GROMACS .gro file of C-alpha atoms in nm:
model
  489
    1UNK     CA    1   0.151   2.513   0.670
    2UNK     CA    2   0.515   2.444   0.594
    3UNK     CA    3   0.597   2.488   0.963
    4UNK     CA    4   0.329   2.235   1.053
    5UNK     CA    5   0.474   1.988   0.806
    6UNK     CA    6   0.827   2.027   0.935
    7UNK     CA    7   0.710   1.995   1.295
    8UNK     CA    8   0.535   1.669   1.213
    9UNK     CA    9   0.855   1.548   1.046
   10UNK     CA   10   1.043   1.618   1.367
   11UNK     CA   11   0.780   1.451   1.583
   12UNK     CA   12   0.784   1.132   1.381
   13UNK     CA   13   1.140   1.120   1.254
   14UNK     CA   14   1.331   1.143   1.582
   15UNK     CA   15   1.639   1.363   1.576
   16UNK     CA   16   1.611   1.482   1.221
   17UNK     CA   17   1.745   1.834   1.209
   18UNK     CA   18   1.572   1.935   0.886
   19UNK     CA   19   1.324   1.776   0.645
   20UNK     CA   20   1.351   1.753   0.270
   21UNK     CA   21   1.042   1.944   0.173
   22UNK     CA   22   0.965   1.789  -0.163
   23UNK     CA   23   0.596   1.795  -0.073
   24UNK     CA   24   0.631   2.173  -0.092
   25UNK     CA   25   0.699   2.158  -0.465
   26UNK     CA   26   0.464   2.367  -0.676
   27UNK     CA   27   0.408   2.167  -0.995
   28UNK     CA   28   0.097   2.377  -1.059
   29UNK     CA   29   0.121   2.756  -1.069
   30UNK     CA   30   0.101   2.804  -0.694
   31UNK     CA   31   0.028   2.626  -0.368
   32UNK     CA   32   0.168   2.497  -0.043
   33UNK     CA   33   0.216   2.138   0.070
   34UNK     CA   34  -0.158   2.085   0.116
   35UNK     CA   35  -0.265   2.232  -0.217
   36UNK     CA   36   0.025   2.163  -0.453
   37UNK     CA   37  -0.124   1.831  -0.565
   38UNK     CA   38  -0.402   1.917  -0.808
   39UNK     CA   39  -0.349   1.672  -1.093
   40UNK     CA   40  -0.225   1.320  -1.153
   41UNK     CA   41   0.091   1.474  -1.300
   42UNK     CA   42   0.150   1.651  -0.969
   43UNK     CA   43   0.108   1.322  -0.783
   44UNK     CA   44   0.369   1.166  -1.012
   45UNK     CA   45   0.616   1.437  -0.906
   46UNK     CA   46   0.560   1.338  -0.546
   47UNK     CA   47   0.599   0.968  -0.631
   48UNK     CA   48   0.928   1.043  -0.806
   49UNK     CA   49   1.048   1.209  -0.488
   50UNK     CA   50   0.941   0.910  -0.279
   51UNK     CA   51   1.126   0.663  -0.502
   52UNK     CA   52   1.435   0.881  -0.472
   53UNK     CA   53   1.409   0.882  -0.093
   54UNK     CA   54   1.378   0.504  -0.088
   55UNK     CA   55   1.695   0.478  -0.299
   56UNK     CA   56   1.884   0.700  -0.054
   57UNK     CA   57   2.187   0.548   0.124
   58UNK     CA   58   1.999   0.568   0.451
   59UNK     CA   59   1.751   0.315   0.317
   60UNK     CA   60   1.771   0.079   0.018
   61UNK     CA   61   2.069   0.259  -0.132
   62UNK     CA   62   2.291   0.103   0.137
   63UNK     CA   63   2.185   0.085   0.500
   64UNK     CA   64   1.893  -0.154   0.489
   65UNK     CA   65   2.035  -0.432   0.269
   66UNK     CA   66   2.375  -0.389   0.431
   67UNK     CA   67   2.225  -0.453   0.775
   68UNK     CA   68   2.044  -0.766   0.659
   69UNK     CA   69   2.350  -0.916   0.493
   70UNK     CA   70   2.642  -0.847   0.724
   71UNK     CA   71   2.452  -0.976   1.028
   72UNK     CA   72   2.337  -1.298   0.862
   73UNK     CA   73   2.657  -1.504   0.868
   74UNK     CA   74   2.729  -1.500   0.493
   75UNK     CA   75   2.972  -1.207   0.528
   76UNK     CA   76   3.265  -1.132   0.753
   77UNK     CA   77   3.531  -0.861   0.793
   78UNK     CA   78   3.903  -0.889   0.730
   79UNK     CA   79   3.984  -0.636   1.002
   80UNK     CA   80   3.811  -0.384   1.221
   81UNK     CA   81   3.790  -0.007   1.195
   82UNK     CA   82   3.686   0.036   0.831
   83UNK     CA   83   3.334   0.162   0.894
   84UNK     CA   84   3.008  -0.020   0.957
   85UNK     CA   85   3.193  -0.311   1.115
   86UNK     CA   86   2.990  -0.229   1.426
   87UNK     CA   87   2.702  -0.398   1.244
   88UNK     CA   88   2.898  -0.720   1.210
   89UNK     CA   89   3.006  -0.721   1.575
   90UNK     CA   90   2.663  -0.596   1.699
   91UNK     CA   91   2.816  -0.294   1.868
   92UNK     CA   92   2.505  -0.081   1.895
   93UNK     CA   93   2.309   0.070   2.180
   94UNK     CA   94   2.050   0.343   2.229
   95UNK     CA   95   2.328   0.605   2.252
   96UNK     CA   96   2.606   0.452   2.041
   97UNK     CA   97   2.581   0.332   1.681
   98UNK     CA   98   2.202   0.295   1.701
   99UNK     CA   99   2.178   0.276   1.318
  100UNK     CA  100   1.878   0.506   1.343
  101UNK     CA  101   1.896   0.664   0.998
  102UNK     CA  102   1.673   0.391   0.857
  103UNK     CA  103   1.411   0.486   1.116
  104UNK     CA  104   1.449   0.852   1.019
  105UNK     CA  105   1.431   0.787   0.647
  106UNK     CA  106   1.145   0.539   0.684
  107UNK     CA  107   0.920   0.758   0.896
  108UNK     CA  108   1.003   1.068   0.698
  109UNK     CA  109   0.891   0.878   0.387
  110UNK     CA  110   0.572   0.776   0.568
  111UNK     CA  111   0.499   1.142   0.640
  112UNK     CA  112   0.530   1.214   0.267
  113UNK     CA  113   0.306   0.920   0.179
  114UNK     CA  114   0.035   1.014   0.426
  115UNK     CA  115   0.036   1.373   0.302
  116UNK     CA  116  -0.002   1.249  -0.055
  117UNK     CA  117  -0.286   1.012   0.036
  118UNK     CA  118  -0.468   1.280   0.234
  119UNK     CA  119  -0.444   1.524  -0.055
  120UNK     CA  120  -0.565   1.267  -0.306
  121UNK     CA  121  -0.864   1.178  -0.087
  122UNK     CA  122  -0.945   1.546  -0.042
  123UNK     CA  123  -0.943   1.607  -0.417
  124UNK     CA  124  -1.148   1.296  -0.497
  125UNK     CA  125  -1.405   1.388  -0.232
  126UNK     CA  126  -1.425   1.737  -0.384
  127UNK     CA  127  -1.520   1.584  -0.718
  128UNK     CA  128  -1.188   1.583  -0.905
  129UNK     CA  129  -1.200   1.383  -1.228
  130UNK     CA  130  -0.825   1.323  -1.229
  131UNK     CA  131  -0.716   0.957  -1.224
  132UNK     CA  132  -0.519   0.920  -0.901
  133UNK     CA  133  -0.574   0.543  -0.867
  134UNK     CA  134  -0.223   0.430  -0.958
  135UNK     CA  135  -0.055   0.686  -0.733
  136UNK     CA  136  -0.277   0.598  -0.440
  137UNK     CA  137  -0.200   0.229  -0.500
  138UNK     CA  138   0.172   0.295  -0.519
  139UNK     CA  139   0.167   0.506  -0.203
  140UNK     CA  140  -0.023   0.242  -0.004
  141UNK     CA  141   0.209  -0.035  -0.125
  142UNK     CA  142   0.516   0.174  -0.044
  143UNK     CA  143   0.373   0.239   0.303
  144UNK     CA  144   0.334  -0.136   0.351
  145UNK     CA  145   0.691  -0.202   0.237
  146UNK     CA  146   0.840   0.063   0.466
  147UNK     CA  147   0.644  -0.060   0.766
  148UNK     CA  148   0.742  -0.420   0.690
  149UNK     CA  149   1.109  -0.322   0.677
  150UNK     CA  150   1.094  -0.118   0.997
  151UNK     CA  151   0.907  -0.379   1.199
  152UNK     CA  152   1.168  -0.639   1.102
  153UNK     CA  153   1.441  -0.410   1.234
  154UNK     CA  154   1.275  -0.302   1.558
  155UNK     CA  155   1.033  -0.583   1.641
  156UNK     CA  156   1.073  -0.952   1.713
  157UNK     CA  157   0.996  -1.196   1.431
  158UNK     CA  158   0.623  -1.242   1.378
  159UNK     CA  159   0.650  -1.618   1.432
  160UNK     CA  160   0.846  -1.566   1.753
  161UNK     CA  161   0.630  -1.318   1.946
  162UNK     CA  162   0.375  -1.120   1.749
  163UNK     CA  163   0.237  -0.966   2.068
  164UNK     CA  164   0.567  -0.788   2.140
  165UNK     CA  165   0.625  -0.425   2.048
  166UNK     CA  166   0.681  -0.333   1.686
  167UNK     CA  167   0.673   0.024   1.554
  168UNK     CA  168   0.417   0.306   1.558
  169UNK     CA  169   0.139   0.258   1.300
  170UNK     CA  170   0.135   0.599   1.133
  171UNK     CA  171  -0.141   0.609   0.871
  172UNK     CA  172  -0.252   0.972   0.875
  173UNK     CA  173  -0.118   1.326   0.871
  174UNK     CA  174  -0.018   1.411   1.227
  175UNK     CA  175  -0.041   1.730   1.426
  176UNK     CA  176   0.289   1.896   1.511
  177UNK     CA  177   0.271   1.779   1.873
  178UNK     CA  178   0.179   1.414   1.801
  179UNK     CA  179   0.361   1.154   2.008
  180UNK     CA  180   0.291   0.816   1.855
  181UNK     CA  181   0.349   0.500   2.056
  182UNK     CA  182   0.470   0.163   1.935
  183UNK     CA  183   0.203  -0.100   1.877
  184UNK     CA  184   0.237  -0.477   1.859
  185UNK     CA  185   0.408  -0.663   1.577
  186UNK     CA  186   0.071  -0.822   1.506
  187UNK     CA  187  -0.096  -0.482   1.464
  188UNK     CA  188   0.187  -0.376   1.230
  189UNK     CA  189   0.138  -0.682   1.011
  190UNK     CA  190  -0.237  -0.631   1.001
  191UNK     CA  191  -0.185  -0.275   0.877
  192UNK     CA  192   0.072  -0.392   0.623
  193UNK     CA  193  -0.169  -0.648   0.479
  194UNK     CA  194  -0.457  -0.402   0.481
  195UNK     CA  195  -0.254  -0.153   0.279
  196UNK     CA  196  -0.148  -0.423   0.034
  197UNK     CA  197  -0.500  -0.556  -0.017
  198UNK     CA  198  -0.651  -0.206  -0.040
  199UNK     CA  199  -0.405  -0.109  -0.311
  200UNK     CA  200  -0.370  -0.413  -0.536
  201UNK     CA  201  -0.678  -0.336  -0.749
  202UNK     CA  202  -0.558   0.022  -0.804
  203UNK     CA  203  -0.234  -0.083  -0.973
  204UNK     CA  204  -0.154  -0.162  -1.334
  205UNK     CA  205  -0.040  -0.509  -1.441
  206UNK     CA  206   0.195  -0.356  -1.697
  207UNK     CA  207   0.565  -0.329  -1.626
  208UNK     CA  208   0.652  -0.005  -1.449
  209UNK     CA  209   1.028   0.044  -1.446
  210UNK     CA  210   1.128   0.230  -1.131
  211UNK     CA  211   0.775   0.230  -0.991
  212UNK     CA  212   0.538  -0.003  -0.809
  213UNK     CA  213   0.287  -0.205  -1.012
  214UNK     CA  214   0.036  -0.481  -0.935
  215UNK     CA  215   0.299  -0.754  -0.941
  216UNK     CA  216   0.531  -0.566  -0.707
  217UNK     CA  217   0.237  -0.550  -0.468
  218UNK     CA  218   0.177  -0.925  -0.508
  219UNK     CA  219   0.546  -1.005  -0.459
  220UNK     CA  220   0.546  -0.807  -0.137
  221UNK     CA  221   0.232  -0.992  -0.028
  222UNK     CA  222   0.411  -1.321  -0.092
  223UNK     CA  223   0.708  -1.204   0.115
  224UNK     CA  224   0.492  -1.081   0.405
  225UNK     CA  225   0.281  -1.398   0.414
  226UNK     CA  226   0.600  -1.606   0.414
  227UNK     CA  227   0.724  -1.422   0.724
  228UNK     CA  228   0.388  -1.491   0.888
  229UNK     CA  229   0.414  -1.865   0.808
  230UNK     CA  230   0.095  -1.826   0.603
  231UNK     CA  231   0.229  -2.053   0.332
  232UNK     CA  232  -0.095  -2.103   0.140
  233UNK     CA  233  -0.137  -1.731   0.078
  234UNK     CA  234   0.235  -1.685   0.011
  235UNK     CA  235   0.223  -1.957  -0.253
  236UNK     CA  236  -0.092  -1.818  -0.410
  237UNK     CA  237   0.059  -1.471  -0.447
  238UNK     CA  238   0.390  -1.607  -0.579
  239UNK     CA  239   0.219  -1.832  -0.833
  240UNK     CA  240   0.012  -1.546  -0.970
  241UNK     CA  241   0.333  -1.363  -1.059
  242UNK     CA  242   0.505  -1.669  -1.202
  243UNK     CA  243   0.203  -1.780  -1.404
  244UNK     CA  244   0.148  -1.431  -1.548
  245UNK     CA  245   0.476  -1.463  -1.742
  246UNK     CA  246   0.514  -1.084  -1.731
  247UNK     CA  247   0.860  -1.148  -1.584
  248UNK     CA  248   1.102  -1.424  -1.682
  249UNK     CA  249   1.404  -1.576  -1.512
  250UNK     CA  250   1.747  -1.504  -1.653
  251UNK     CA  251   1.910  -1.790  -1.835
  252UNK     CA  252   2.241  -1.914  -1.697
  253UNK     CA  253   2.412  -1.741  -1.988
  254UNK     CA  254   2.249  -1.409  -1.903
  255UNK     CA  255   2.256  -1.415  -1.523
  256UNK     CA  256   2.595  -1.248  -1.468
  257UNK     CA  257   2.551  -0.979  -1.731
  258UNK     CA  258   2.203  -0.899  -1.597
  259UNK     CA  259   2.377  -0.693  -1.328
  260UNK     CA  260   2.513  -0.462  -1.598
  261UNK     CA  261   2.161  -0.366  -1.711
  262UNK     CA  262   1.875  -0.170  -1.560
  263UNK     CA  263   1.522  -0.310  -1.528
  264UNK     CA  264   1.590  -0.662  -1.654
  265UNK     CA  265   1.336  -0.939  -1.710
  266UNK     CA  266   1.350  -1.046  -1.343
  267UNK     CA  267   1.311  -0.701  -1.188
  268UNK     CA  268   0.966  -0.671  -1.034
  269UNK     CA  269   1.055  -0.364  -0.829
  270UNK     CA  270   1.384  -0.186  -0.889
  271UNK     CA  271   1.492   0.153  -0.755
  272UNK     CA  272   1.690   0.380  -0.983
  273UNK     CA  273   2.026   0.509  -0.860
  274UNK     CA  274   2.180   0.767  -1.093
  275UNK     CA  275   2.515   0.949  -1.101
  276UNK     CA  276   2.351   1.282  -1.019
  277UNK     CA  277   2.092   1.138  -0.781
  278UNK     CA  278   2.141   0.895  -0.490
  279UNK     CA  279   2.490   0.788  -0.601
  280UNK     CA  280   2.695   0.754  -0.282
  281UNK     CA  281   3.021   0.687  -0.463
  282UNK     CA  282   3.276   0.514  -0.241
  283UNK     CA  283   3.010   0.489   0.031
  284UNK     CA  284   2.759   0.307  -0.191
  285UNK     CA  285   2.624  -0.041  -0.131
  286UNK     CA  286   2.842  -0.181  -0.410
  287UNK     CA  287   3.151  -0.019  -0.262
  288UNK     CA  288   3.087  -0.188   0.073
  289UNK     CA  289   3.135  -0.533  -0.085
  290UNK     CA  290   3.422  -0.465  -0.329
  291UNK     CA  291   3.785  -0.563  -0.293
  292UNK     CA  292   3.988  -0.306  -0.105
  293UNK     CA  293   4.121  -0.033  -0.334
  294UNK     CA  294   3.936  -0.152  -0.644
  295UNK     CA  295   3.834   0.152  -0.843
  296UNK     CA  296   3.948   0.396  -0.577
  297UNK     CA  297   4.195   0.410  -0.292
  298UNK     CA  298   3.896   0.509  -0.078
  299UNK     CA  299   3.732   0.166  -0.125
  300UNK     CA  300   3.803   0.003   0.210
  301UNK     CA  301   3.712  -0.361   0.152
  302UNK     CA  302   3.450  -0.336   0.425
  303UNK     CA  303   3.287  -0.678   0.395
  304UNK     CA  304   3.379  -1.005   0.225
  305UNK     CA  305   3.195  -1.332   0.182
  306UNK     CA  306   3.253  -1.565   0.476
  307UNK     CA  307   3.419  -1.902   0.422
  308UNK     CA  308   3.102  -2.099   0.511
  309UNK     CA  309   2.922  -1.918   0.228
  310UNK     CA  310   3.206  -1.982  -0.015
  311UNK     CA  311   3.198  -2.348   0.084
  312UNK     CA  312   2.833  -2.361  -0.024
  313UNK     CA  313   2.917  -2.204  -0.357
  314UNK     CA  314   3.213  -2.441  -0.403
  315UNK     CA  315   2.978  -2.739  -0.424
  316UNK     CA  316   2.972  -2.652  -0.795
  317UNK     CA  317   3.270  -2.478  -0.951
  318UNK     CA  318   3.055  -2.401  -1.258
  319UNK     CA  319   2.785  -2.220  -1.061
  320UNK     CA  320   2.706  -1.909  -1.267
  321UNK     CA  321   2.701  -1.696  -0.952
  322UNK     CA  322   3.079  -1.719  -0.928
  323UNK     CA  323   3.064  -1.460  -1.206
  324UNK     CA  324   2.986  -1.178  -0.960
  325UNK     CA  325   3.251  -1.286  -0.709
  326UNK     CA  326   3.604  -1.147  -0.725
  327UNK     CA  327   3.926  -1.184  -0.532
  328UNK     CA  328   3.955  -1.003  -0.202
  329UNK     CA  329   4.250  -0.895   0.011
  330UNK     CA  330   4.280  -1.240   0.168
  331UNK     CA  331   4.433  -1.361  -0.159
  332UNK     CA  332   4.390  -1.388  -0.533
  333UNK     CA  333   4.211  -1.723  -0.503
  334UNK     CA  334   3.978  -1.615  -0.221
  335UNK     CA  335   3.673  -1.495  -0.413
  336UNK     CA  336   3.495  -1.314  -0.133
  337UNK     CA  337   3.436  -0.976  -0.297
  338UNK     CA  338   3.079  -0.931  -0.427
  339UNK     CA  339   3.027  -0.723  -0.742
  340UNK     CA  340   2.649  -0.732  -0.801
  341UNK     CA  341   2.612  -0.366  -0.714
  342UNK     CA  342   2.920  -0.265  -0.909
  343UNK     CA  343   2.766  -0.413  -1.225
  344UNK     CA  344   3.050  -0.660  -1.282
  345UNK     CA  345   3.392  -0.763  -1.155
  346UNK     CA  346   3.533  -0.510  -1.404
  347UNK     CA  347   3.317  -0.227  -1.259
  348UNK     CA  348   3.090  -0.204  -1.563
  349UNK     CA  349   2.806  -0.043  -1.371
  350UNK     CA  350   2.459  -0.074  -1.522
  351UNK     CA  351   2.443   0.250  -1.720
  352UNK     CA  352   2.700   0.189  -1.994
  353UNK     CA  353   2.969   0.389  -1.819
  354UNK     CA  354   3.247   0.251  -1.595
  355UNK     CA  355   3.256   0.590  -1.423
  356UNK     CA  356   2.913   0.509  -1.279
  357UNK     CA  357   2.997   0.176  -1.118
  358UNK     CA  358   2.876   0.301  -0.781
  359UNK     CA  359   2.541   0.419  -0.923
  360UNK     CA  360   2.384   0.076  -0.977
  361UNK     CA  361   2.010   0.027  -0.939
  362UNK     CA  362   1.880  -0.158  -0.634
  363UNK     CA  363   1.678  -0.471  -0.705
  364UNK     CA  364   1.421  -0.467  -0.425
  365UNK     CA  365   1.219  -0.765  -0.549
  366UNK     CA  366   1.336  -1.009  -0.818
  367UNK     CA  367   1.155  -1.302  -0.977
  368UNK     CA  368   1.419  -1.541  -0.842
  369UNK     CA  369   1.305  -1.457  -0.490
  370UNK     CA  370   0.943  -1.521  -0.589
  371UNK     CA  371   1.035  -1.871  -0.714
  372UNK     CA  372   1.213  -1.942  -0.386
  373UNK     CA  373   0.914  -1.815  -0.188
  374UNK     CA  374   0.695  -2.050  -0.392
  375UNK     CA  375   0.929  -2.343  -0.326
  376UNK     CA  376   0.941  -2.283   0.049
  377UNK     CA  377   0.567  -2.225   0.073
  378UNK     CA  378   0.480  -2.538  -0.127
  379UNK     CA  379   0.707  -2.743   0.100
  380UNK     CA  380   0.583  -2.602   0.433
  381UNK     CA  381   0.213  -2.540   0.373
  382UNK     CA  382  -0.035  -2.746   0.580
  383UNK     CA  383  -0.077  -2.989   0.288
  384UNK     CA  384   0.277  -3.001   0.151
  385UNK     CA  385   0.338  -3.040  -0.221
  386UNK     CA  386   0.697  -3.158  -0.238
  387UNK     CA  387   0.688  -3.213  -0.612
  388UNK     CA  388   0.582  -2.852  -0.668
  389UNK     CA  389   0.842  -2.732  -0.418
  390UNK     CA  390   1.114  -2.919  -0.609
  391UNK     CA  391   0.995  -2.775  -0.941
  392UNK     CA  392   1.017  -2.417  -0.820
  393UNK     CA  393   1.348  -2.478  -0.643
  394UNK     CA  394   1.504  -2.638  -0.952
  395UNK     CA  395   1.424  -2.329  -1.158
  396UNK     CA  396   1.686  -2.151  -0.943
  397UNK     CA  397   1.904  -2.448  -0.848
  398UNK     CA  398   1.989  -2.504  -1.214
  399UNK     CA  399   2.225  -2.208  -1.181
  400UNK     CA  400   2.452  -2.480  -1.034
  401UNK     CA  401   2.462  -2.719  -1.333
  402UNK     CA  402   2.662  -2.991  -1.155
  403UNK     CA  403   2.419  -3.027  -0.865
  404UNK     CA  404   2.154  -3.295  -0.882
  405UNK     CA  405   1.804  -3.161  -0.933
  406UNK     CA  406   1.578  -3.172  -0.629
  407UNK     CA  407   1.297  -3.425  -0.631
  408UNK     CA  408   0.989  -3.480  -0.420
  409UNK     CA  409   1.196  -3.730  -0.222
  410UNK     CA  410   1.501  -3.509  -0.167
  411UNK     CA  411   1.376  -3.151  -0.139
  412UNK     CA  412   1.426  -2.998   0.206
  413UNK     CA  413   1.410  -2.657   0.370
  414UNK     CA  414   1.789  -2.662   0.405
  415UNK     CA  415   1.823  -2.697   0.027
  416UNK     CA  416   1.591  -2.400  -0.024
  417UNK     CA  417   1.775  -2.202   0.245
  418UNK     CA  418   2.109  -2.266   0.076
  419UNK     CA  419   1.967  -2.158  -0.258
  420UNK     CA  420   1.830  -1.836  -0.109
  421UNK     CA  421   2.175  -1.772   0.038
  422UNK     CA  422   2.355  -1.823  -0.295
  423UNK     CA  423   2.102  -1.646  -0.516
  424UNK     CA  424   2.022  -1.343  -0.299
  425UNK     CA  425   2.366  -1.268  -0.154
  426UNK     CA  426   2.403  -0.894  -0.095
  427UNK     CA  427   2.036  -0.821  -0.160
  428UNK     CA  428   1.923  -0.781   0.201
  429UNK     CA  429   1.766  -1.112   0.308
  430UNK     CA  430   1.996  -1.349   0.494
  431UNK     CA  431   1.972  -1.216   0.851
  432UNK     CA  432   1.594  -1.186   0.838
  433UNK     CA  433   1.569  -1.535   0.688
  434UNK     CA  434   1.775  -1.683   0.971
  435UNK     CA  435   1.558  -1.508   1.228
  436UNK     CA  436   1.226  -1.626   1.084
  437UNK     CA  437   1.363  -1.981   1.044
  438UNK     CA  438   1.475  -1.969   1.409
  439UNK     CA  439   1.825  -2.077   1.306
  440UNK     CA  440   2.146  -1.993   1.486
  441UNK     CA  441   2.412  -1.782   1.313
  442UNK     CA  442   2.780  -1.862   1.356
  443UNK     CA  443   3.011  -1.584   1.246
  444UNK     CA  444   3.336  -1.636   1.058
  445UNK     CA  445   3.543  -1.431   1.301
  446UNK     CA  446   3.852  -1.645   1.244
  447UNK     CA  447   3.914  -1.522   0.889
  448UNK     CA  448   3.998  -1.172   1.014
  449UNK     CA  449   4.100  -1.276   1.365
  450UNK     CA  450   3.810  -1.067   1.497
  451UNK     CA  451   3.747  -1.051   1.866
  452UNK     CA  452   3.421  -0.902   1.989
  453UNK     CA  453   3.276  -0.830   2.331
  454UNK     CA  454   2.936  -0.730   2.192
  455UNK     CA  455   2.813  -1.070   2.077
  456UNK     CA  456   2.917  -1.435   2.107
  457UNK     CA  457   3.048  -1.622   1.805
  458UNK     CA  458   2.712  -1.797   1.766
  459UNK     CA  459   2.376  -1.629   1.825
  460UNK     CA  460   2.010  -1.704   1.775
  461UNK     CA  461   1.702  -1.487   1.781
  462UNK     CA  462   1.684  -1.487   2.161
  463UNK     CA  463   1.994  -1.264   2.164
  464UNK     CA  464   1.858  -0.918   2.242
  465UNK     CA  465   2.073  -0.738   1.986
  466UNK     CA  466   1.904  -0.916   1.696
  467UNK     CA  467   1.661  -0.623   1.705
  468UNK     CA  468   1.774  -0.262   1.706
  469UNK     CA  469   1.738  -0.023   1.999
  470UNK     CA  470   1.512   0.279   1.985
  471UNK     CA  471   1.770   0.555   1.972
  472UNK     CA  472   1.817   0.797   2.261
  473UNK     CA  473   1.744   1.088   2.027
  474UNK     CA  474   1.408   0.941   1.933
  475UNK     CA  475   1.315   0.883   2.296
  476UNK     CA  476   1.409   1.241   2.380
  477UNK     CA  477   1.206   1.374   2.088
  478UNK     CA  478   0.907   1.153   2.161
  479UNK     CA  479   0.866   1.093   2.537
  480UNK     CA  480   0.566   0.866   2.470
  481UNK     CA  481   0.803   0.605   2.330
  482UNK     CA  482   1.068   0.641   2.601
  483UNK     CA  483   0.927   0.361   2.815
  484UNK     CA  484   0.892   0.129   2.514
  485UNK     CA  485   1.260   0.053   2.461
  486UNK     CA  486   1.347  -0.296   2.337
  487UNK     CA  487   1.447  -0.541   2.613
  488UNK     CA  488   1.799  -0.529   2.763
  489UNK     CA  489   1.902  -0.200   2.597
   0.00000   0.00000   0.00000
């Protein structure tokens, strides 16, 4: 059975040379990967493993948010050759820098999820009285999140061409020789929404630090509906979270120090990163955005905030978000180094130990984002409510005390877009936002005197490299997908 599981990992997860076999744990006295889950406690062991995989550097621990930020125009590089700058200059192809580890980690996680779901269904059908509801709900919601992330990387934006190819829809345990094909972006989104709707009633409305609860599911629904331009449903989901008052926005006085704490009042879904588990040290997400040499000579100063972003923040010199910005190698007054995922500009971390400043939890969904989703949806829905849009926007805009509050007469999408940029910097949104808004991105190449042959200075979503290539290794491992490469690669 273990061989079958590993073979299916290889079939789905491209060139993976070995699979972490945490489904082969034996939390009961004995059993293989198809019988080890006998109780709800066993299912929790599996869920712990899944959360750990999602916090891995190949996914939320670094690669996924890094991709979405450094390609979105709010970051630049001071020089080339420090690692991952190929993302910024779009130097990737099927055989070179394909950035395929997210695909590997994502589909490997889907294999784990589908095994868990199959085992739960088998036990329930056999008459088990164990309460698996929450774990089934978490697994389905996690499957929706992973598929949503992958389809945004490998498929065109939903509102651009939903009939184009997305990713394989893998919703069951596969045979060792399975060769799954890509389906349309539309089919991916339908599966994502089905998983979210099927799971919401299974989840608790209580806070669940480090796990997925009902409100994490609803927040993901709001995000998915927003990407589909289904503003009525996005607003409905966002308002349910806001009106529940289970989560509260940080005050201006607390916003900066919130990054030094785990599971704050805004964290709807947060992944734990611990010194002995998932901490990538100088290769962590936080290390990618720090000033060169800060905390370690191995910190390279990979990415810094671009001048156009800093210009937005400079519209208010009292904006509380300056508190997570520090000087970079450009100069002591150039505050382009981001310290959210170092805990603070003094490397406080979020676990009461400066030694753990690279092991900072990843905020996957925060309440601030939900307010901004509500603002955008209220503004753009078929029957716009500009007053409501301004109200939700001002809840976040007040982090810039000197800026005039938005009103029903002044609120615009550009104002909301700027607020998303300032509030969510470094959290993995900007590039995907620019793509769904169909906006062009102009890169701040001048700051580092960067010359690139792999992309022009300004791009839009018609540029073929705005979606990743299917890697050569995946096409070799799965011939069924070989003729489904993304255009122009």
